[in-house]
Amino acid sequence: MPPLTLTRLRPMESRDLELVLGWRNHPEIRRYMYTQHAITLEEHSRWFERKSIDPDFHLLIFEAEGCSLGFINIHQIAAGGIADWGFYAAPDAPKGTGRRLGQAALHYAFAEAGLHKLCGQVLAFNESSVRYHLALGFTQEGILRHQHFDGQRYHDVVCFGLLASD
Ligand SMILES: CC(C)(COP(=O)(O)OP(=O)(O)OC[C@H]1O[C@@H](n2cnc3c(N)ncnc32)[C@H](O)[C@@H]1OP(=O)(O)O)[C@@H](O)C(=O)NCCC(=O)NCCS
């Protein structure tokens, strides 16, 4: 019998708060985010309370074979269906999870949410995410030089975009 390959996205709920916070605070995820301090459950809960009622935000959990394996945040930033996305796979997720998460996110963004463009901003030293965006079909649209200061150093930010028509 072939292995089950069932994936889905579902809205993040308050029961996911601790799981998602554990992923977000993991050193291998945190180091690639704009804010790199350890987030408290209180701060995380306040963030969720605000964003989960904001219609411009889609906070989603990626599930594969019934297990929660990643988080996706799609944020409509401009009229006409233009959105930013952010995401991370669970640190202990099997190799290949990112690709499946990305495919599910793109299907959701274009086929379900009806977006026109999805944009990703990646810290230039995050080579996995740069390669990942290219592998998903994103176009590199620019580099914002020294756009992020981490308290010690400036980092370039690589901008990616994918159109529904791509
Ligand atoms: C980015 C992330 C989702 C990729 O997840 P993953 O499960 O490792 O991804 P996959 O195994 O499905 O790999 C998909 C593609 O990503 C890229 N990639 C993943 N890991 C990589 C690595 N260590 N080095 C280079 N490219 C890598 C490759 O293009 C890969 O395709 P390939 O295997 O055909 O070369 C995951 O590493 C993650 O959550 N990182 C931390 C959070 C983060 O950086 N989020 C994005 C902020 S912009």
mmCIF file of C-alpha atoms and ligand atoms in Angstrom:
data_model
loop_
_atom_site.group_PDB
_atom_site.id
_atom_site.type_symbol
_atom_site.label_atom_id
_atom_site.label_comp_id
_atom_site.label_asym_id
_atom_site.label_seq_id
_atom_site.Cartn_x
_atom_site.Cartn_y
_atom_site.Cartn_z
ATOM 1 C CA MET A 1 0.000 0.000 0.000
ATOM 2 C CA PRO A 2 1.444 3.453 -0.868
ATOM 3 C CA PRO A 3 2.278 5.725 2.093
ATOM 4 C CA LEU A 4 -0.330 8.297 3.082
ATOM 5 C CA THR A 5 0.654 11.776 1.948
ATOM 6 C CA LEU A 6 -2.208 13.808 3.329
ATOM 7 C CA THR A 7 -1.482 17.431 4.005
ATOM 8 C CA ARG A 8 -3.710 20.330 4.919
ATOM 9 C CA LEU A 9 -3.650 23.857 6.250
ATOM 10 C CA ARG A 10 -5.959 24.855 9.055
ATOM 11 C CA PRO A 11 -6.375 28.116 10.958
ATOM 12 C CA MET A 12 -4.125 28.419 14.013
ATOM 13 C CA GLU A 13 -6.134 28.191 17.247
ATOM 14 C CA SER A 14 -5.366 29.133 20.837
ATOM 15 C CA ARG A 15 -4.663 25.438 21.586
ATOM 16 C CA ASP A 16 -1.643 25.723 19.206
ATOM 17 C CA LEU A 17 -0.058 28.615 21.109
ATOM 18 C CA GLU A 18 2.484 26.643 23.133
ATOM 19 C CA LEU A 19 3.488 24.384 20.252
ATOM 20 C CA VAL A 20 4.023 27.304 17.863
ATOM 21 C CA LEU A 21 5.899 29.280 20.544
ATOM 22 C CA GLY A 22 8.228 26.313 21.067
ATOM 23 C CA TRP A 23 9.014 26.299 17.336
ATOM 24 C CA ARG A 24 9.379 30.086 17.147
ATOM 25 C CA ASN A 25 11.786 30.211 20.079
ATOM 26 C CA HIS A 26 13.931 27.312 18.852
ATOM 27 C CA PRO A 27 17.460 28.637 18.129
ATOM 28 C CA GLU A 28 17.408 27.265 14.572
ATOM 29 C CA ILE A 29 14.247 29.246 13.791
ATOM 30 C CA ARG A 30 14.774 32.310 15.932
ATOM 31 C CA ARG A 31 18.127 33.095 14.323
ATOM 32 C CA TYR A 32 16.433 33.677 10.970
ATOM 33 C CA MET A 33 13.711 36.014 12.292
ATOM 34 C CA TYR A 34 13.829 39.797 12.523
ATOM 35 C CA THR A 35 13.280 39.659 16.307
ATOM 36 C CA GLN A 36 15.581 37.165 17.931
ATOM 37 C CA HIS A 37 14.806 37.373 21.652
ATOM 38 C CA ALA A 38 13.048 34.501 23.416
ATOM 39 C CA ILE A 39 9.345 35.350 23.243
ATOM 40 C CA THR A 40 7.280 34.801 26.407
ATOM 41 C CA LEU A 41 3.952 32.975 26.339
ATOM 42 C CA GLU A 42 2.276 36.220 27.414
ATOM 43 C CA GLU A 43 3.788 38.197 24.519
ATOM 44 C CA HIS A 44 2.951 35.388 22.104
ATOM 45 C CA SER A 45 -0.653 35.230 23.384
ATOM 46 C CA ARG A 46 -1.087 38.989 22.970
ATOM 47 C CA TRP A 47 0.278 38.748 19.417
ATOM 48 C CA PHE A 48 -2.190 35.942 18.661
ATOM 49 C CA GLU A 49 -5.151 37.841 20.150
ATOM 50 C CA ARG A 50 -4.436 40.818 17.881
ATOM 51 C CA LYS A 51 -3.600 38.996 14.662
ATOM 52 C CA SER A 52 -6.249 36.279 14.811
ATOM 53 C CA ILE A 53 -9.044 38.866 14.580
ATOM 54 C CA ASP A 54 -7.336 40.973 11.911
ATOM 55 C CA PRO A 55 -8.826 40.060 8.499
ATOM 56 C CA ASP A 56 -5.549 40.939 6.772
ATOM 57 C CA PHE A 57 -3.755 38.095 8.570
ATOM 58 C CA HIS A 58 -4.037 34.373 7.850
ATOM 59 C CA LEU A 59 -2.351 32.388 10.638
ATOM 60 C CA LEU A 60 -2.177 28.779 9.501
ATOM 61 C CA ILE A 61 -0.926 25.442 10.769
ATOM 62 C CA PHE A 62 0.507 22.974 8.272
ATOM 63 C CA GLU A 63 -0.471 19.365 9.000
ATOM 64 C CA ALA A 64 0.868 16.229 7.385
ATOM 65 C CA GLU A 65 -0.687 12.855 8.153
ATOM 66 C CA GLY A 66 -2.533 14.497 11.053
ATOM 67 C CA CYS A 67 0.605 15.958 12.721
ATOM 68 C CA SER A 68 1.118 19.702 13.106
ATOM 69 C CA LEU A 69 4.465 20.331 11.390
ATOM 70 C CA GLY A 70 4.678 24.023 10.598
ATOM 71 C CA PHE A 71 3.343 27.543 10.818
ATOM 72 C CA ILE A 72 2.502 29.983 8.009
ATOM 73 C CA ASN A 73 1.600 33.647 8.304
ATOM 74 C CA ILE A 74 0.126 35.333 5.219
ATOM 75 C CA HIS A 75 -0.394 39.072 5.615
ATOM 76 C CA GLN A 76 -2.198 41.163 3.033
ATOM 77 C CA ILE A 77 -0.148 44.344 2.853
ATOM 78 C CA ALA A 78 -1.775 46.188 -0.049
ATOM 79 C CA ALA A 79 -4.978 46.364 -2.089
ATOM 80 C CA GLY A 80 -5.348 43.982 -5.007
ATOM 81 C CA GLY A 81 -4.284 40.837 -3.177
ATOM 82 C CA ILE A 82 -0.647 41.605 -2.443
ATOM 83 C CA ALA A 83 0.672 39.760 0.573
ATOM 84 C CA ASP A 84 3.821 38.952 2.534
ATOM 85 C CA TRP A 85 4.421 35.518 3.941
ATOM 86 C CA GLY A 86 6.464 34.088 6.775
ATOM 87 C CA PHE A 87 6.791 30.457 7.822
ATOM 88 C CA TYR A 88 8.729 27.847 9.664
ATOM 89 C CA ALA A 89 8.732 24.081 9.831
ATOM 90 C CA ALA A 90 8.823 22.324 13.206
ATOM 91 C CA PRO A 91 12.529 21.921 14.078
ATOM 92 C CA ASP A 92 12.128 18.132 14.336
ATOM 93 C CA ALA A 93 10.030 17.813 11.155
ATOM 94 C CA PRO A 94 11.283 15.294 8.591
ATOM 95 C CA LYS A 95 13.298 16.527 5.594
ATOM 96 C CA GLY A 96 10.921 17.476 2.812
ATOM 97 C CA THR A 97 8.410 19.091 5.167
ATOM 98 C CA GLY A 98 9.338 22.579 3.978
ATOM 99 C CA ARG A 99 8.589 21.758 0.368
ATOM 100 C CA ARG A 100 5.180 20.262 1.229
ATOM 101 C CA LEU A 101 4.403 23.218 3.480
ATOM 102 C CA GLY A 102 5.311 25.613 0.666
ATOM 103 C CA GLN A 103 3.154 23.827 -1.884
ATOM 104 C CA ALA A 104 0.186 23.883 0.509
ATOM 105 C CA ALA A 105 0.768 27.583 1.256
ATOM 106 C CA LEU A 106 0.902 28.537 -2.425
ATOM 107 C CA HIS A 107 -2.277 26.595 -3.145
ATOM 108 C CA TYR A 108 -3.987 28.349 -0.253
ATOM 109 C CA ALA A 109 -2.697 31.813 -1.225
ATOM 110 C CA PHE A 110 -3.676 31.673 -4.884
ATOM 111 C CA ALA A 111 -6.517 29.128 -5.171
ATOM 112 C CA GLU A 112 -8.302 29.742 -1.852
ATOM 113 C CA ALA A 113 -7.460 33.276 -0.699
ATOM 114 C CA GLY A 114 -7.387 34.542 -4.301
ATOM 115 C CA LEU A 115 -4.204 36.558 -3.817
ATOM 116 C CA HIS A 116 -2.433 38.173 -6.754
ATOM 117 C CA LYS A 117 1.121 38.212 -5.380
ATOM 118 C CA LEU A 118 3.008 36.602 -2.529
ATOM 119 C CA CYS A 119 6.224 38.232 -1.297
ATOM 120 C CA GLY A 120 8.949 36.805 0.919
ATOM 121 C CA GLN A 121 11.752 38.671 2.650
ATOM 122 C CA VAL A 122 14.750 36.603 3.656
ATOM 123 C CA LEU A 123 17.819 37.538 5.689
ATOM 124 C CA ALA A 124 20.639 37.023 3.193
ATOM 125 C CA PHE A 125 22.551 34.605 5.435
ATOM 126 C CA ASN A 126 19.518 32.275 5.482
ATOM 127 C CA GLU A 127 20.773 30.303 2.497
ATOM 128 C CA SER A 128 18.243 27.491 3.000
ATOM 129 C CA SER A 129 15.366 29.934 2.675
ATOM 130 C CA VAL A 130 16.909 31.680 -0.346
ATOM 131 C CA ARG A 131 17.258 28.301 -2.100
ATOM 132 C CA TYR A 132 13.825 27.296 -0.854
ATOM 133 C CA HIS A 133 12.081 30.331 -2.375
ATOM 134 C CA LEU A 134 13.813 29.739 -5.708
ATOM 135 C CA ALA A 135 12.845 26.048 -5.588
ATOM 136 C CA LEU A 136 9.193 27.045 -5.028
ATOM 137 C CA GLY A 137 9.266 29.238 -8.147
ATOM 138 C CA PHE A 138 9.697 32.670 -6.570
ATOM 139 C CA THR A 139 11.628 35.338 -8.486
ATOM 140 C CA GLN A 140 14.334 37.281 -6.693
ATOM 141 C CA GLU A 141 13.182 40.871 -7.097
ATOM 142 C CA GLY A 142 15.837 42.778 -5.202
ATOM 143 C CA ILE A 143 18.227 43.072 -2.331
ATOM 144 C CA LEU A 144 17.723 45.628 0.418
ATOM 145 C CA ARG A 145 21.258 46.361 1.518
ATOM 146 C CA HIS A 146 21.924 46.540 5.266
ATOM 147 C CA GLN A 147 18.152 46.575 5.867
ATOM 148 C CA HIS A 148 18.295 44.668 9.145
ATOM 149 C CA PHE A 149 20.405 45.413 12.246
ATOM 150 C CA ASP A 150 20.607 42.555 14.737
ATOM 151 C CA GLY A 151 22.174 44.641 17.517
ATOM 152 C CA GLN A 152 25.715 43.952 16.320
ATOM 153 C CA ARG A 153 25.736 43.732 12.525
ATOM 154 C CA TYR A 154 23.775 44.856 9.497
ATOM 155 C CA HIS A 155 22.348 42.233 7.169
ATOM 156 C CA ASP A 156 21.017 42.415 3.629
ATOM 157 C CA VAL A 157 17.429 41.307 3.025
ATOM 158 C CA VAL A 158 16.603 39.383 -0.166
ATOM 159 C CA CYS A 159 13.143 40.113 -1.599
ATOM 160 C CA PHE A 160 11.220 37.405 -3.437
ATOM 161 C CA GLY A 161 7.908 37.598 -5.278
ATOM 162 C CA LEU A 162 5.569 35.086 -6.880
ATOM 163 C CA LEU A 163 2.552 36.091 -8.988
ATOM 164 C CA ALA A 164 -0.593 34.009 -9.304
ATOM 165 C CA SER A 165 0.116 33.943 -13.035
ATOM 166 C CA ASP A 166 3.596 32.464 -12.453
HETATM 167 C C1 LIG B 1 13.122 26.971 5.309
HETATM 168 C C2 LIG B 1 12.492 25.675 5.826
HETATM 169 C C3 LIG B 1 10.962 25.807 5.907
HETATM 170 C C4 LIG B 1 12.842 24.549 4.848
HETATM 171 O O1 LIG B 1 12.269 23.350 5.373
HETATM 172 P P1 LIG B 1 12.900 21.907 5.017
HETATM 173 O O2 LIG B 1 11.965 20.874 5.545
HETATM 174 O O3 LIG B 1 14.321 21.879 5.425
HETATM 175 O O4 LIG B 1 12.811 21.961 3.437
HETATM 176 P P2 LIG B 1 12.872 20.738 2.425
HETATM 177 O O5 LIG B 1 13.640 19.596 3.010
HETATM 178 O O6 LIG B 1 11.502 20.452 1.939
HETATM 179 O O7 LIG B 1 13.727 21.392 1.249
HETATM 180 C C5 LIG B 1 13.110 22.225 0.280
HETATM 181 C C6 LIG B 1 14.152 23.087 -0.365
HETATM 182 O O8 LIG B 1 14.620 24.078 0.556
HETATM 183 C C7 LIG B 1 16.007 24.328 0.332
HETATM 184 N N1 LIG B 1 16.760 23.888 1.505
HETATM 185 C C8 LIG B 1 16.284 23.269 2.611
HETATM 186 N N2 LIG B 1 17.276 23.044 3.483
HETATM 187 C C9 LIG B 1 18.401 23.546 2.926
HETATM 188 C C10 LIG B 1 19.757 23.651 3.337
HETATM 189 N N3 LIG B 1 20.174 23.182 4.517
HETATM 190 N N4 LIG B 1 20.641 24.252 2.498
HETATM 191 C C11 LIG B 1 20.247 24.751 1.323
HETATM 192 N N5 LIG B 1 18.977 24.671 0.862
HETATM 193 C C12 LIG B 1 18.067 24.086 1.660
HETATM 194 C C13 LIG B 1 16.395 23.512 -0.892
HETATM 195 O O9 LIG B 1 16.121 24.272 -2.047
HETATM 196 C C14 LIG B 1 15.427 22.362 -0.793
HETATM 197 O O10 LIG B 1 15.198 21.698 -1.986
HETATM 198 P P3 LIG B 1 16.178 20.460 -2.395
HETATM 199 O O11 LIG B 1 16.170 19.523 -1.230
HETATM 200 O O12 LIG B 1 15.510 19.915 -3.616
HETATM 201 O O13 LIG B 1 17.516 21.074 -2.638
HETATM 202 C C15 LIG B 1 13.048 25.277 7.211
HETATM 203 O O14 LIG B 1 14.444 25.095 7.119
HETATM 204 C C16 LIG B 1 12.774 26.287 8.317
HETATM 205 O O15 LIG B 1 11.736 26.264 8.946
HETATM 206 N N6 LIG B 1 13.782 27.150 8.576
HETATM 207 C C17 LIG B 1 13.763 28.063 9.713
HETATM 208 C C18 LIG B 1 12.748 29.175 9.568
HETATM 209 C C19 LIG B 1 12.987 30.027 8.352
HETATM 210 O O16 LIG B 1 14.118 30.251 7.916
HETATM 211 N N7 LIG B 1 11.879 30.521 7.794
HETATM 212 C C20 LIG B 1 11.925 31.382 6.635
HETATM 213 C C21 LIG B 1 12.209 32.780 7.006
HETATM 214 S S1 LIG B 1 12.325 33.785 5.532
#
